[in-house]
Coordinates of N, CA and C in Angstrom, one line a residue:
Chain A
N1 N 9.9 103.5 93.8 CA 10.4 102.5 93.4 C 10.8 101.6 93.7
A2 N 10.5 100.3 93.6 CA 10.1 99.0 93.9 C 11.8 98.2 94.4
G3 N 12.5 98.8 93.1 CA 14.0 98.6 93.5 C 13.9 96.8 92.8
V4 N 14.2 95.9 93.2 CA 14.5 94.6 93.1 C 13.8 94.0 93.7
T5 N 12.7 93.5 92.9 CA 11.7 92.3 93.3 C 12.5 90.9 93.0
Q6 N 12.1 89.9 94.2 CA 12.8 88.5 94.0 C 11.1 87.6 94.3
T7 N 10.6 86.4 93.8 CA 9.9 85.9 94.1 C 10.4 84.0 93.7
P8 N 9.7 83.4 94.8 CA 9.2 83.3 96.0 C 10.3 83.9 96.9
K9 N 10.0 83.7 97.9 CA 10.9 84.2 99.3 C 11.4 82.8 99.9
F10 N 10.4 81.8 99.8 CA 11.2 80.9 100.4 C 10.4 79.6 99.3
Q11 N 11.3 78.1 99.2 CA 10.8 77.2 97.9 C 11.3 75.6 98.3
V12 N 10.8 74.8 98.4 CA 11.4 73.7 99.2 C 10.7 72.6 97.6
L13 N 12.0 71.8 96.9 CA 11.7 71.6 95.5 C 12.3 70.0 96.2
K14 N 11.7 69.2 95.2 CA 12.1 67.7 95.4 C 13.3 67.5 94.6
T15 N 14.1 66.6 94.6 CA 15.2 66.3 93.7 C 14.7 66.2 92.1
G16 N 15.2 66.5 90.7 CA 14.5 66.6 89.7 C 13.3 67.4 89.7
Q17 N 12.7 68.1 90.6 CA 11.7 68.4 90.1 C 12.2 70.1 89.7
S18 N 11.6 71.1 88.5 CA 11.6 71.8 87.9 C 11.1 73.1 88.4
M19 N 11.9 74.9 88.2 CA 11.2 75.4 88.7 C 11.5 76.7 88.1
T20 N 10.9 78.1 88.3 CA 11.8 79.0 87.5 C 11.8 80.1 89.5
L21 N 13.3 80.9 89.7 CA 12.4 81.8 89.6 C 12.9 83.4 89.5
Q22 N 11.5 83.8 90.0 CA 11.6 85.3 89.2 C 12.3 86.6 89.9
C23 N 12.7 87.4 88.9 CA 12.7 88.6 89.0 C 12.7 89.9 88.7
A24 N 12.6 91.2 89.0 CA 11.7 92.1 88.4 C 12.6 93.6 89.2
Q25 N 12.8 94.4 87.9 CA 13.6 95.8 88.5 C 13.2 97.2 88.0
D26 N 12.1 97.7 88.4 CA 12.0 98.8 88.1 C 12.5 100.5 87.8
M27 N 13.8 100.3 87.4 CA 14.9 101.8 87.6 C 15.4 100.9 86.1
N28 N 15.1 100.8 85.4 CA 15.8 100.7 83.6 C 17.3 100.0 83.4
H29 N 17.5 99.3 84.3 CA 18.8 99.1 84.6 C 19.1 97.8 83.2
E30 N 20.1 98.3 82.7 CA 20.6 97.8 81.3 C 20.9 95.8 82.0
Y31 N 22.2 95.7 83.0 CA 22.5 94.8 83.9 C 21.6 94.1 84.8
M32 N 21.3 93.0 84.2 CA 21.0 91.9 85.5 C 22.0 90.4 86.0
S33 N 22.1 90.5 87.0 CA 22.3 89.3 87.1 C 21.9 88.2 88.3
W34 N 22.1 86.8 88.0 CA 22.0 86.2 89.5 C 23.3 85.6 90.0
Y35 N 22.9 85.4 91.3 CA 24.2 84.7 92.2 C 23.8 83.9 93.0
R36 N 24.3 82.8 93.8 CA 23.9 81.8 94.7 C 25.0 82.5 96.2
Q37 N 24.5 82.0 97.3 CA 25.5 82.4 98.1 C 25.3 81.1 98.7
D38 N 26.6 80.9 99.2 CA 26.5 79.0 100.3 C 27.7 79.8 100.9
P39 N 27.3 79.3 102.8 CA 28.6 79.8 103.3 C 29.7 79.3 103.3
G40 N 30.5 80.6 103.2 CA 31.9 80.5 103.3 C 32.3 80.9 102.3
M41 N 31.6 81.2 101.3 CA 32.0 81.4 99.9 C 31.4 82.6 99.4
G42 N 31.2 83.5 99.9 CA 30.6 84.7 99.2 C 29.4 84.9 98.4
L43 N 29.3 85.4 97.1 CA 28.6 85.1 96.6 C 28.8 84.9 94.8
R44 N 28.6 83.7 93.7 CA 29.2 83.1 92.9 C 28.1 83.9 91.8
L45 N 28.6 84.1 90.8 CA 27.7 84.6 89.5 C 27.0 83.4 88.8
I46 N 26.0 83.4 88.4 CA 25.3 82.1 87.9 C 25.1 82.7 86.3
H47 N 24.4 83.4 85.6 CA 24.4 83.9 84.9 C 23.9 85.8 84.5
Y48 N 24.1 86.1 83.7 CA 24.0 87.8 83.6 C 23.2 88.0 82.1
S49 N 23.1 89.7 82.7 CA 22.4 89.9 81.0 C 22.7 91.1 80.9
V50 N 23.3 92.1 79.8 CA 23.6 92.9 79.8 C 22.8 93.7 79.0
G51 N 21.5 93.1 78.4 CA 19.9 94.0 78.0 C 19.6 92.6 77.5
A52 N 18.5 93.0 77.1 CA 17.3 92.4 76.6 C 17.8 91.7 75.0
G53 N 17.4 90.9 75.4 CA 18.0 89.5 74.6 C 19.2 89.1 74.5
I54 N 20.0 89.6 75.2 CA 21.3 88.9 75.6 C 21.7 88.7 76.9
T55 N 22.1 87.6 77.1 CA 22.5 86.3 78.2 C 23.7 86.0 77.9
D56 N 24.7 85.6 79.1 CA 26.0 85.3 79.6 C 26.1 84.1 80.6
Q57 N 27.0 83.4 80.7 CA 27.1 82.5 82.1 C 27.9 83.0 82.6
G58 N 27.9 82.7 84.4 CA 29.0 83.6 85.0 C 30.0 82.5 85.1
E59 N 30.3 82.1 86.5 CA 31.3 80.9 87.5 C 30.7 79.8 87.6
V60 N 29.0 80.1 87.7 CA 28.8 78.6 87.9 C 27.4 78.2 87.4
P61 N 27.2 78.3 85.9 CA 25.8 78.3 85.1 C 25.8 76.7 85.5
N62 N 26.0 75.7 85.5 CA 25.4 74.3 85.2 C 24.5 73.6 86.0
G63 N 23.5 73.5 85.1 CA 22.1 73.5 85.8 C 20.5 74.4 85.8
Y64 N 21.2 75.6 85.5 CA 20.3 77.1 85.4 C 20.0 77.5 83.6
N65 N 18.7 78.2 83.4 CA 18.7 78.2 82.6 C 18.6 80.4 82.9
V66 N 18.4 80.8 81.6 CA 18.4 82.2 81.8 C 17.5 82.7 80.6
S67 N 17.2 83.8 80.6 CA 16.0 84.7 79.1 C 16.3 85.7 80.1
R68 N 16.0 86.8 78.6 CA 15.7 88.8 79.0 C 15.2 88.9 78.0
S69 N 14.1 88.4 78.2 CA 12.7 89.0 77.5 C 12.8 90.9 76.9
T70 N 12.7 91.1 78.2 CA 12.5 92.3 78.5 C 13.4 93.0 79.6
T71 N 13.5 94.8 79.8 CA 14.6 94.5 80.5 C 14.0 94.7 81.9
E72 N 12.9 94.4 81.9 CA 12.7 94.5 83.8 C 12.6 92.9 84.0
D73 N 12.8 92.5 83.1 CA 12.2 91.0 84.0 C 13.8 89.9 83.6
F74 N 14.0 88.8 84.8 CA 15.2 88.0 84.4 C 15.1 86.6 85.0
P75 N 14.3 86.1 84.4 CA 14.1 85.1 85.7 C 15.1 84.2 85.6
L76 N 15.5 83.2 86.5 CA 16.2 81.8 86.4 C 15.5 80.7 86.4
R77 N 15.5 79.6 85.5 CA 15.3 78.4 85.6 C 15.7 77.5 86.5
L78 N 15.5 76.9 87.3 CA 16.6 75.3 87.5 C 15.6 74.4 86.9
L79 N 16.2 73.4 85.8 CA 15.9 72.7 85.3 C 15.2 71.1 85.4
S80 N 16.5 70.7 86.6 CA 16.5 69.3 87.4 C 16.8 69.8 88.5
A81 N 16.2 70.0 90.0 CA 16.9 70.4 90.8 C 17.6 69.0 91.5
A82 N 18.7 69.8 92.1 CA 19.1 68.7 92.5 C 19.8 69.3 94.1
P83 N 20.0 68.5 95.3 CA 20.7 69.0 96.9 C 21.9 69.9 95.9
S84 N 22.5 69.7 95.7 CA 23.7 70.8 95.4 C 23.5 71.9 95.2
Q85 N 22.1 72.3 94.8 CA 21.4 73.9 94.2 C 20.5 74.4 95.6
T86 N 20.7 73.5 97.1 CA 20.2 74.5 97.7 C 21.0 75.7 98.4
S87 N 20.9 76.5 98.0 CA 21.3 78.1 98.3 C 20.3 79.0 98.7
V88 N 21.1 80.1 98.8 CA 20.2 81.2 98.9 C 20.4 81.8 97.4
Y89 N 19.5 82.3 96.9 CA 19.5 82.9 95.6 C 19.4 84.4 95.2
F90 N 20.0 85.3 95.1 CA 19.9 86.6 94.6 C 19.7 87.3 93.2
C91 N 18.7 87.8 92.9 CA 19.1 88.7 91.7 C 19.4 90.4 92.0
A92 N 20.5 90.8 91.0 CA 20.9 92.6 90.9 C 20.4 92.9 89.3
S93 N 21.2 93.7 90.2 CA 20.8 95.1 88.7 C 21.9 96.0 88.5
K94 N 22.1 96.6 88.0 CA 22.8 98.3 87.9 C 22.7 99.1 86.3
L95 N 22.7 100.0 86.4 CA 23.0 101.0 85.8 C 23.4 100.6 84.0
G96 N 24.8 99.8 84.4 CA 25.5 99.8 82.9 C 26.6 98.5 83.2
T97 N 27.2 98.5 82.1 CA 28.3 97.1 82.7 C 29.3 98.1 83.1
G98 N 30.3 97.2 83.3 CA 31.5 98.0 84.3 C 31.2 98.0 85.5
G99 N 32.8 97.7 86.2 CA 32.4 97.2 87.5 C 32.5 98.5 88.8
S100 N 32.2 99.9 88.3 CA 32.2 100.3 89.4 C 30.7 101.3 89.4
Y101 N 29.7 100.7 89.0 CA 28.8 100.6 88.7 C 28.0 99.8 90.3
E102 N 27.1 100.5 90.9 CA 26.4 100.0 92.3 C 25.4 99.3 91.8
Q103 N 25.5 98.1 92.4 CA 24.8 96.7 92.1 C 23.5 97.0 93.1
Y104 N 22.4 96.6 92.6 CA 21.1 96.4 93.7 C 21.2 94.9 93.7
F105 N 20.5 94.6 94.9 CA 20.3 93.4 95.0 C 19.0 93.6 95.8
G106 N 18.3 92.2 95.2 CA 16.8 92.0 95.6 C 17.2 91.2 96.9
P107 N 16.2 90.9 97.9 CA 16.2 91.0 99.4 C 16.2 88.9 99.2
G108 N 16.0 87.8 98.1 CA 17.2 87.0 98.1 C 15.5 85.2 98.4
T109 N 15.9 84.4 97.5 CA 15.3 83.5 97.5 C 16.1 82.4 98.0
R110 N 15.4 81.5 99.4 CA 16.3 80.8 100.0 C 15.5 79.0 99.1
L111 N 16.6 78.4 98.6 CA 15.8 77.4 98.4 C 16.6 75.9 99.0
T112 N 15.3 75.2 98.9 CA 15.8 74.2 99.5 C 16.0 72.7 99.0
V113 N 16.3 71.8 98.6 CA 16.0 70.6 97.5 C 16.5 69.5 98.3
T114 N 15.3 68.9 98.6 CA 15.2 67.7 99.5 C 15.6 66.6 98.3
Chain B
T1 N 39.9 78.0 94.2 CA 40.4 78.7 95.2 C 39.7 80.4 94.9
Q2 N 39.9 81.1 95.9 CA 39.1 82.9 95.9 C 39.9 83.5 95.1
L3 N 39.8 84.4 94.7 CA 40.4 85.4 93.6 C 40.6 86.6 94.8
L4 N 39.4 86.4 95.7 CA 39.1 87.7 96.6 C 39.5 87.0 98.1
E5 N 40.6 86.8 98.7 CA 40.5 86.6 100.1 C 40.5 87.4 101.0
Q6 N 38.9 87.0 101.5 CA 38.6 87.9 103.0 C 39.7 88.0 104.3
S7 N 40.3 88.5 105.3 CA 40.4 88.0 106.4 C 39.9 89.2 107.3
P8 N 39.6 88.5 108.7 CA 39.2 87.6 109.5 C 37.9 87.2 108.4
Q9 N 37.8 85.3 108.5 CA 36.1 85.2 108.3 C 35.2 85.6 109.5
F10 N 35.7 85.3 110.4 CA 34.8 85.6 111.2 C 35.2 86.6 112.6
L11 N 34.3 88.0 112.4 CA 35.4 88.4 114.2 C 34.2 89.3 114.9
S12 N 34.4 88.8 116.4 CA 33.4 88.9 117.2 C 34.3 89.7 118.5
I13 N 33.3 91.6 118.8 CA 34.5 92.1 119.3 C 33.4 92.9 120.1
Q14 N 33.5 94.0 120.9 CA 33.1 94.4 122.1 C 32.4 95.9 121.4
E15 N 31.5 96.3 122.2 CA 31.0 97.8 121.6 C 32.2 98.4 121.9
G16 N 32.8 99.8 120.9 CA 33.8 100.8 121.5 C 35.3 100.5 121.1
E17 N 35.4 99.3 120.2 CA 36.7 98.4 119.8 C 36.7 99.3 119.0
N18 N 38.1 99.0 118.0 CA 38.2 99.3 116.7 C 38.9 98.0 115.6
L19 N 38.3 98.2 114.5 CA 38.6 97.0 113.6 C 39.1 96.7 112.3
T20 N 40.1 96.2 112.0 CA 40.0 96.1 110.4 C 39.6 94.8 109.8
V21 N 39.0 95.1 108.8 CA 39.1 93.6 108.0 C 39.5 94.3 106.5
Y22 N 40.2 92.8 106.0 CA 41.3 92.8 104.7 C 40.2 92.1 103.6
C23 N 41.0 92.4 101.9 CA 40.5 92.4 101.4 C 41.8 91.4 100.5
N24 N 42.4 90.4 99.8 CA 43.5 90.8 99.6 C 43.5 89.3 97.8
S25 N 44.2 89.9 97.2 CA 44.4 89.7 96.0 C 45.8 89.1 95.5
S26 N 46.1 88.4 94.6 CA 47.7 88.4 94.0 C 47.5 89.2 92.0
S27 N 45.8 89.7 92.3 CA 45.5 90.1 90.9 C 45.4 91.4 91.3
V28 N 45.4 92.4 90.0 CA 45.0 93.6 89.9 C 43.7 93.7 89.4
F29 N 42.9 94.8 90.5 CA 41.8 95.3 90.1 C 41.1 96.9 88.8
S30 N 40.9 96.9 88.3 CA 40.7 98.1 88.2 C 39.2 99.0 89.0
S31 N 38.6 98.1 89.9 CA 37.8 98.7 91.0 C 37.7 97.9 91.6
L32 N 37.4 98.3 93.1 CA 36.7 97.2 94.5 C 35.7 98.0 95.3
Q33 N 34.5 97.1 95.4 CA 33.5 97.5 95.9 C 33.3 97.1 97.7
W34 N 32.9 97.2 98.5 CA 32.2 96.8 100.0 C 31.1 96.9 100.0
Y35 N 30.5 95.6 100.0 CA 29.4 95.8 100.6 C 28.7 95.4 101.5
R36 N 27.4 95.6 102.4 CA 27.2 95.2 103.7 C 25.7 94.4 103.8
Q37 N 25.7 93.5 104.0 CA 24.9 92.1 104.1 C 23.8 91.7 105.4
E38 N 22.5 92.0 105.8 CA 21.9 91.6 107.4 C 21.0 90.6 106.7
P39 N 21.5 90.3 107.5 CA 20.8 88.8 107.6 C 19.1 89.2 106.9
G40 N 18.7 87.6 105.8 CA 17.2 88.1 105.3 C 17.5 88.6 104.3
E41 N 18.2 89.5 103.9 CA 18.6 91.1 102.5 C 19.8 90.9 102.3
G42 N 19.8 91.3 101.1 CA 20.2 91.1 99.8 C 21.6 92.4 100.0
P43 N 22.9 91.9 99.9 CA 23.9 92.7 100.1 C 23.5 94.4 99.8
V44 N 24.3 95.2 100.8 CA 24.0 97.0 99.9 C 25.1 97.5 99.8
L45 N 25.5 98.4 98.8 CA 26.8 99.0 98.9 C 27.4 100.3 99.4
L46 N 28.3 99.6 100.1 CA 29.3 100.6 101.2 C 30.0 101.8 100.2
V47 N 30.7 101.6 99.5 CA 31.5 102.4 98.7 C 32.3 101.7 97.7
T48 N 32.9 102.0 96.9 CA 33.8 101.5 95.3 C 34.8 102.6 95.3
V49 N 36.0 102.5 95.3 CA 36.8 102.4 95.3 C 37.8 102.1 94.0
V50 N 38.2 103.4 93.2 CA 38.6 102.8 91.7 C 40.3 103.1 91.3
T51 N 41.1 104.1 92.7 CA 42.3 105.1 92.4 C 42.6 104.2 93.5
G52 N 44.3 103.1 92.9 CA 45.3 103.1 93.7 C 45.8 104.3 95.0
G53 N 45.7 103.3 96.0 CA 46.1 104.6 97.3 C 44.8 105.4 97.3
E54 N 43.8 105.1 97.2 CA 42.2 105.7 97.8 C 42.0 105.3 98.9
V55 N 41.8 106.5 99.6 CA 40.7 106.4 101.1 C 39.4 106.9 100.9
K56 N 39.1 106.4 101.6 CA 37.2 106.7 101.4 C 36.5 106.6 103.2
K57 N 35.8 107.7 103.4 CA 35.6 108.0 104.7 C 33.8 107.7 104.8
L58 N 33.3 106.9 105.6 CA 31.6 107.3 105.6 C 31.7 106.8 107.3
K59 N 31.2 107.9 107.6 CA 31.3 108.0 109.0 C 32.6 107.8 109.7
R60 N 32.3 106.0 110.5 CA 33.2 106.2 111.1 C 34.0 104.3 110.7
L61 N 33.6 104.8 109.3 CA 34.2 103.5 107.9 C 35.4 104.2 107.7
T62 N 36.3 103.4 107.5 CA 37.2 103.9 106.5 C 38.0 102.5 105.4
F63 N 37.6 102.9 104.2 CA 38.3 101.7 103.2 C 39.5 102.5 102.5
Q64 N 40.4 101.7 102.2 CA 41.6 101.9 101.6 C 41.4 101.1 100.4
F65 N 41.9 101.8 99.2 CA 42.5 100.7 98.1 C 43.9 100.9 98.2
G66 N 44.8 99.6 98.4 CA 46.0 99.5 97.6 C 46.6 100.3 97.1
D67 N 47.8 100.7 96.8 CA 48.6 101.6 95.6 C 48.3 100.5 94.6
A68 N 48.6 99.2 94.9 CA 48.7 98.4 93.6 C 47.6 98.0 93.1
R69 N 46.4 98.3 93.8 CA 45.3 97.4 93.4 C 44.9 96.7 93.5
K70 N 45.1 95.7 94.3 CA 45.4 94.5 94.9 C 45.1 93.8 95.9
D71 N 45.0 95.0 96.9 CA 43.8 94.4 98.1 C 43.3 95.6 98.3
S72 N 42.4 95.8 99.6 CA 41.6 96.9 99.6 C 41.7 96.3 101.8
S73 N 41.2 97.4 102.4 CA 40.8 97.5 103.9 C 39.6 98.3 104.0
L74 N 39.3 97.2 105.3 CA 37.6 98.3 105.4 C 38.3 98.7 107.3
H75 N 38.3 100.2 108.0 CA 38.1 100.1 109.3 C 37.3 100.5 109.6
I76 N 37.0 100.3 111.1 CA 35.6 100.7 111.9 C 36.2 101.3 113.0
T77 N 36.5 102.5 113.2 CA 36.1 103.3 114.6 C 35.5 103.5 115.8
A78 N 35.5 102.3 116.6 CA 34.5 102.2 117.7 C 33.1 102.0 117.7
A79 N 33.7 100.8 117.0 CA 32.2 100.1 116.7 C 31.3 99.9 117.4
Q80 N 29.7 99.8 117.1 CA 28.5 99.6 117.5 C 27.6 98.1 117.0
P81 N 27.1 98.3 118.5 CA 26.0 96.8 117.7 C 25.7 97.0 116.1
G82 N 25.1 98.1 115.8 CA 24.5 98.0 115.1 C 25.3 97.8 113.2
D83 N 26.8 98.1 113.4 CA 27.8 97.6 112.4 C 27.8 96.0 112.5
T84 N 27.2 95.1 113.7 CA 26.9 93.9 112.8 C 26.4 93.9 111.7
G85 N 27.1 92.2 111.2 CA 26.6 92.0 109.2 C 27.4 91.4 108.9
L86 N 27.8 90.8 107.8 CA 28.2 90.1 106.7 C 29.0 91.6 105.7
Y87 N 30.4 91.1 105.4 CA 31.0 92.3 105.0 C 31.5 91.6 103.8
L88 N 31.5 91.9 102.6 CA 31.7 91.7 101.4 C 32.8 92.6 100.7
C89 N 33.9 92.0 99.9 CA 34.9 93.0 98.5 C 34.0 92.2 97.6
A90 N 33.9 93.1 96.4 CA 33.7 92.3 95.6 C 34.6 93.0 94.4
G91 N 35.7 92.6 93.4 CA 36.2 93.5 92.4 C 36.3 92.9 90.6
A92 N 36.7 94.2 90.2 CA 35.8 94.1 88.8 C 37.8 94.0 87.8
L93 N 37.8 93.2 87.5 CA 39.0 93.2 86.7 C 39.6 93.9 85.9
T94 N 38.2 94.2 85.1 CA 38.9 95.8 84.0 C 37.8 96.1 83.9
Q95 N 37.8 97.9 83.8 CA 37.0 98.7 83.7 C 35.7 98.7 82.9
G96 N 36.0 97.7 81.7 CA 34.3 97.4 81.1 C 33.5 95.8 81.8
A97 N 34.5 95.6 82.9 CA 34.0 94.1 83.5 C 32.2 94.0 83.7
Q98 N 32.2 92.6 82.8 CA 31.1 92.2 82.9 C 30.6 91.8 84.3
K99 N 31.5 90.9 85.2 CA 31.7 90.2 85.8 C 32.1 90.5 87.0
L100 N 31.1 90.8 88.7 CA 31.7 90.9 89.5 C 32.8 90.0 90.3
V101 N 33.8 89.5 90.8 CA 34.6 88.7 91.8 C 34.7 89.0 93.2
F102 N 33.3 87.7 93.7 CA 33.7 88.8 95.4 C 34.2 87.8 96.3
G103 N 34.6 88.4 97.3 CA 35.3 87.8 98.4 C 34.1 86.4 99.1
Q104 N 34.7 85.8 100.2 CA 34.0 85.0 101.0 C 33.4 85.5 102.1
G105 N 33.4 86.8 102.4 CA 32.9 87.5 103.2 C 33.5 87.7 104.8
T106 N 33.0 88.6 105.7 CA 34.1 88.5 106.8 C 32.4 88.8 107.3
R107 N 32.1 87.9 108.9 CA 31.2 87.9 109.6 C 31.4 88.8 111.0
L108 N 31.1 90.0 111.2 CA 30.7 90.8 111.9 C 30.1 91.1 112.8
T109 N 30.5 90.7 114.2 CA 29.5 90.7 115.5 C 30.2 91.5 116.7
I110 N 29.0 93.2 116.9 CA 29.4 93.2 118.1 C 28.3 93.2 118.9
N111 N 29.7 92.8 120.2 CA 28.8 92.5 121.3 C 29.0 94.1 122.1
P112 N 27.2 94.2 122.6 CA 26.9 95.5 123.6 C 27.7 95.7 124.9

C-alpha cells in the first residue's frame, strides 16, 4: 500500500496562474479531504468528499475547486492563484465519515504564489 | 477565533523533563484526536478518545479527555529528543461529523 500520495511536492506559481494538485489513495477509503496549513493556524479544511461524485465545502473553500470521479482520486484545482494561497496543502483520507476514524495524510505540497 | 485552543504554542525543554500540552474549547466534542507531525511530513494519528474522563496511554504519552468532553491533555513523561515535533489536537463536534476541527498546534522541542 502506498497510502495517500500527493504530487507535486513543491510548486511555484505566478499570480493568476491555475494548477491542479493531485491526490490519490489506494486504501479504498470513502472519505477524502484537502487541508491547508499555515504557521500558527493548524490545519484548515478546504473541501471534502464522502464518496465518488459527492463533494462539499470546508472552512476555507474560496478560490479552490474539487471533483471526485473515482474513489481513489481527489484533485484540488486552484483557479487563479493568489499570494494568499501560499501554503502547505495536505490531502487526507479515512475509511468512513465520523470523527473517530483515523485520518491518513499525504506528505504535502508546498505551494508558493508570487 | 479557534474552536480548539492549544497551549502552549511553543515549548522547549531538556531531555528527561515532563510536560503537558492542553487542548481547550467551550464546545462539547463527540471525539478528539491527537496527531504528531514531523517536518516535511503529514500528521500521523497518535490516539482517539471518545468517552468523557477517558485516559489512554501510549508508552510515555498519556492522553486524557475531559469529563465534559470540552478539553483534552497530552502528558509526556521523561521527554526524549525523538518526541520533538508539532502536536495537533482535532475534534469532531458530533459522532457522524464530516468535518474535523484542528487546534493551531504545539511545537515541541526536546533538547539533548
